[in-house]
Coordinates of C-alpha atoms and ligand atoms in Angstrom, one line a residue:
M1 CA 65.3 117.1 47.3
S2 CA 61.6 117.1 46.2
L3 CA 58.5 117.2 46.7
S4 CA 55.9 114.3 45.2
D5 CA 52.4 115.0 44.0
Q6 CA 51.1 113.6 46.8
E7 CA 53.7 116.0 49.3
L8 CA 52.8 118.4 47.8
D9 CA 49.3 117.9 48.4
R10 CA 49.6 116.7 51.8
Y11 CA 51.5 120.1 52.7
A12 CA 49.5 122.8 51.0
R13 CA 48.6 124.5 54.2
H14 CA 53.1 124.6 54.4
I15 CA 53.4 126.1 51.5
V16 CA 51.6 128.5 50.7
L17 CA 53.2 130.7 53.8
P18 CA 55.5 132.9 52.7
Q19 CA 57.9 132.1 54.5
V20 CA 57.7 128.1 54.3
G21 CA 57.2 128.1 50.5
G22 CA 58.5 124.9 49.2
V23 CA 62.3 125.5 49.8
G24 CA 61.2 125.4 53.3
Q25 CA 59.4 122.5 52.7
R26 CA 62.0 120.8 51.6
K27 CA 64.3 121.2 54.1
L28 CA 61.7 120.0 56.7
K29 CA 61.5 117.2 54.1
A30 CA 66.1 116.3 54.3
A31 CA 66.4 117.5 58.8
K32 CA 66.9 114.7 61.2
I33 CA 65.7 115.6 63.9
A34 CA 66.0 113.1 67.9
V35 CA 63.7 113.6 70.0
V36 CA 65.2 112.6 73.5
G37 CA 61.6 112.1 75.2
A38 CA 58.6 110.6 73.8
G39 CA 57.0 111.4 77.8
G40 CA 54.8 115.0 78.5
I41 CA 57.5 117.1 75.6
G42 CA 57.4 114.1 73.0
S43 CA 53.8 114.6 73.1
A44 CA 53.4 117.3 71.5
V45 CA 56.7 117.4 69.6
L46 CA 56.8 114.3 68.2
P47 CA 53.3 115.2 66.0
A48 CA 54.1 118.6 65.8
L49 CA 57.5 117.0 63.0
A50 CA 56.0 114.1 61.9
G51 CA 52.8 116.2 60.7
A52 CA 55.3 118.7 59.6
G53 CA 56.8 116.2 57.4
V54 CA 60.6 116.2 59.0
G55 CA 62.3 113.1 56.8
Q56 CA 63.8 111.8 59.4
L57 CA 62.6 111.5 63.4
T58 CA 64.8 109.6 65.9
I59 CA 63.5 108.6 69.1
I60 CA 65.1 108.1 72.4
D61 CA 63.4 106.6 75.3
D62 CA 63.4 103.3 77.2
D63 CA 60.5 103.4 79.1
V64 CA 57.4 102.3 79.6
V65 CA 53.7 103.3 79.9
E66 CA 51.7 103.4 83.3
L67 CA 48.9 106.1 83.7
G68 CA 50.0 108.1 85.2
N69 CA 51.5 109.7 82.9
L70 CA 48.7 109.4 80.5
H71 CA 46.9 113.3 82.6
R72 CA 49.9 114.8 79.6
Q73 CA 51.0 112.2 77.0
P74 CA 48.4 112.3 74.5
L75 CA 50.7 110.0 72.7
F76 CA 49.2 107.3 74.3
R77 CA 46.1 105.0 75.8
E78 CA 45.6 103.3 78.9
R79 CA 45.9 99.4 76.8
D80 CA 50.0 100.8 76.1
A81 CA 50.6 100.8 80.0
G82 CA 53.6 98.6 80.1
Y83 CA 54.5 98.7 76.8
S84 CA 57.1 100.6 75.2
K85 CA 57.3 104.9 75.0
S86 CA 59.3 104.6 71.5
D87 CA 57.7 102.1 70.1
L88 CA 54.1 102.7 70.7
A89 CA 56.0 106.1 69.6
L90 CA 57.0 105.0 66.4
Q91 CA 53.6 103.6 65.9
F92 CA 51.8 106.3 66.6
V93 CA 54.3 108.6 63.2
Q94 CA 54.3 106.1 61.2
R95 CA 50.3 106.5 61.5
L96 CA 50.5 110.3 61.0
N97 CA 52.6 110.4 57.7
H98 CA 54.6 107.0 56.1
F99 CA 56.5 110.0 54.7
V100 CA 58.7 110.3 57.6
K101 CA 61.1 107.8 58.2
A102 CA 61.1 107.5 61.8
T103 CA 64.4 105.1 64.4
P104 CA 62.4 104.4 67.6
V105 CA 65.9 103.8 70.1
Q106 CA 64.9 102.0 73.2
E107 CA 67.8 102.3 75.4
R108 CA 68.5 105.3 78.5
I109 CA 71.1 107.7 76.9
G110 CA 73.8 109.0 79.2
P111 CA 77.4 110.2 78.6
E112 CA 78.4 107.3 77.5
N113 CA 75.9 106.6 75.0
A114 CA 74.5 110.0 73.6
P115 CA 77.3 110.8 71.4
R116 CA 77.5 107.9 69.3
L117 CA 72.6 108.2 69.8
L118 CA 73.1 111.6 68.9
Q119 CA 75.8 112.1 65.4
G120 CA 73.8 112.9 62.5
H121 CA 71.0 115.3 63.1
D122 CA 70.3 118.4 62.2
L123 CA 68.8 119.2 65.3
V124 CA 68.4 117.0 69.2
I125 CA 65.8 118.6 71.1
D126 CA 65.4 116.9 74.6
G127 CA 61.6 116.5 76.7
S128 CA 63.8 114.3 79.3
D129 CA 62.5 115.1 82.4
N130 CA 65.8 114.2 84.6
F131 CA 68.6 117.2 85.0
A132 CA 71.3 114.5 84.8
T133 CA 70.1 113.4 81.4
R134 CA 70.0 116.6 80.3
L135 CA 73.5 117.4 80.6
A136 CA 74.9 114.6 78.9
V137 CA 72.7 115.3 76.1
S138 CA 74.0 118.5 76.3
D139 CA 77.8 118.2 76.2
A140 CA 77.3 115.4 74.1
C141 CA 75.6 118.0 71.7
V142 CA 78.2 119.8 72.3
A143 CA 81.0 118.0 71.6
L144 CA 79.4 115.9 68.1
G145 CA 78.6 120.3 67.5
V146 CA 75.0 119.7 67.4
P147 CA 72.0 122.0 67.6
L148 CA 70.4 121.4 71.1
L149 CA 66.3 121.9 71.9
S150 CA 66.3 121.8 75.4
A151 CA 62.7 122.1 76.9
A152 CA 61.4 122.0 79.7
A153 CA 57.6 122.2 81.9
I154 CA 57.7 121.4 85.4
Q155 CA 54.2 122.5 87.5
F156 CA 53.0 125.6 86.1
Q157 CA 56.1 126.2 84.8
G158 CA 58.3 125.8 81.4
Q159 CA 61.5 127.1 80.0
V160 CA 62.1 125.9 76.2
G161 CA 65.4 127.3 74.3
L162 CA 68.0 126.8 71.6
F163 CA 72.1 126.2 72.2
G164 CA 74.7 126.1 70.2
R165 CA 77.9 125.7 70.5
K166 CA 78.8 128.9 73.0
P167 CA 76.6 129.5 75.2
C168 CA 75.5 125.4 75.6
Y169 CA 72.5 124.2 78.3
R170 CA 74.7 123.5 80.9
C171 CA 75.9 127.4 80.8
F172 CA 72.4 127.8 81.5
V173 CA 71.5 125.7 84.5
G174 CA 74.8 125.0 86.0
D175 CA 76.9 121.8 87.4
A176 CA 74.5 121.3 90.1
F177 CA 72.3 118.8 88.5
D178 CA 74.9 116.7 87.6
A179 CA 73.2 114.1 90.1
D180 CA 70.5 111.8 89.1
D181 CA 68.3 112.7 92.2
C182 CA 67.5 115.6 92.0
D183 CA 63.6 117.4 91.4
N184 CA 61.8 115.5 87.9
C185 CA 58.0 115.6 87.9
A186 CA 57.0 112.5 89.5
E187 CA 58.0 114.3 92.7
V188 CA 56.8 117.9 92.3
G189 CA 54.0 117.9 89.9
V190 CA 53.5 118.2 86.8
L191 CA 50.3 120.3 84.3
G192 CA 49.3 118.0 82.3
A193 CA 48.2 120.7 80.2
L194 CA 51.2 121.9 80.2
T195 CA 53.7 120.1 78.6
G196 CA 51.3 120.4 75.5
T197 CA 52.1 123.8 75.5
V198 CA 55.2 123.9 76.3
G199 CA 56.3 121.1 73.8
N200 CA 54.6 122.7 71.1
F201 CA 56.0 125.3 71.2
A202 CA 59.1 123.8 71.2
A203 CA 57.7 122.1 67.6
L204 CA 57.1 125.0 66.5
L205 CA 61.1 127.1 67.7
A206 CA 62.9 123.6 65.8
I207 CA 60.7 124.4 62.9
N208 CA 61.3 128.0 62.8
F209 CA 65.2 126.5 62.6
I210 CA 65.5 124.4 60.5
V211 CA 63.4 126.5 58.0
G212 CA 65.2 130.2 59.2
I213 CA 62.7 131.8 60.2
G214 CA 62.2 134.9 62.3
D215 CA 65.4 136.1 64.5
D216 CA 68.5 134.0 65.3
P217 CA 66.6 131.9 68.2
M218 CA 70.2 130.7 69.3
G219 CA 71.6 131.4 73.1
R220 CA 67.2 132.8 73.9
I221 CA 65.4 131.3 76.2
H222 CA 62.2 131.2 77.0
L223 CA 59.6 131.5 80.2
F224 CA 55.9 130.7 80.3
S225 CA 54.2 130.7 83.7
G226 CA 51.1 128.1 83.5
E227 CA 49.6 130.7 86.5
K228 CA 50.1 133.7 84.7
L229 CA 49.0 132.7 81.4
S230 CA 52.7 135.0 79.4
W231 CA 55.5 134.2 77.9
R232 CA 59.3 135.6 78.9
E233 CA 62.2 135.3 77.0
I234 CA 66.1 136.0 78.7
R235 CA 69.6 136.0 77.2
I236 CA 71.8 134.2 78.9
P237 CA 75.0 135.0 77.8
A238 CA 78.8 131.8 77.3
D239 CA 80.0 131.3 80.6
P240 CA 83.4 130.9 80.7
G241 CA 84.1 128.1 82.7
C242 CA 81.9 126.4 81.3
R243 CA 84.0 123.3 81.4
T244 CA 81.5 121.9 78.5
C245 CA 81.7 124.8 76.2
A246 CA 84.7 127.3 77.2
S247 CA 87.3 125.4 75.3
A248 CA 85.5 124.2 72.8
Ligands
LIG301 ZN1 78.0 126.7 78.5

């Protein structure tokens, strides 16, 4: 996959980086990434990946913009209230970088449709706001063999982790959260600036993964405290009793 003169010019500050170079930029162009949720996390991930020249982005969100989203979702404006997030996110990406092929999917992702929606991607980034969705996405990713980058922000806490087949996201959180009624940020709150921090960290991790920069990122969970303003990292082992990946 080659880069045109216009692309070489556009991505010059990437290509000059020894860790990226023309080879890395072509890997980004060749990549197809699904982003689940065009909310707070997606509002940071999508501009970063579109700007970076990721070739194909699938934007999955069935929601519409509400005024209560605007403190953490800078993809949207006041006049967007009531309109589809995935369509608005598509317009944002198209205006930012016409080299990116973006596809909006206005469906609520769940166990039934997740395999169909996620297959064929090189990476799935999950920035959804509830555990039922995250576990459905994780289970589909394990079944499909697609790496999953899970990013979440709630109150003052953020977490980002990249999962291969084993350990999977379910090894990390367990089975207790499959019900659709757990806490989410609608109930317990989230600091607007936190989602941007966590979302941009997720985008950086995604780019490093696609290009092949840094140490093996799999199975490392990065935790951010917005009160202490610090990151820490934990490694999680595969759960031998995990109902998703133990037999995968
Ligand atoms: Zn597992």
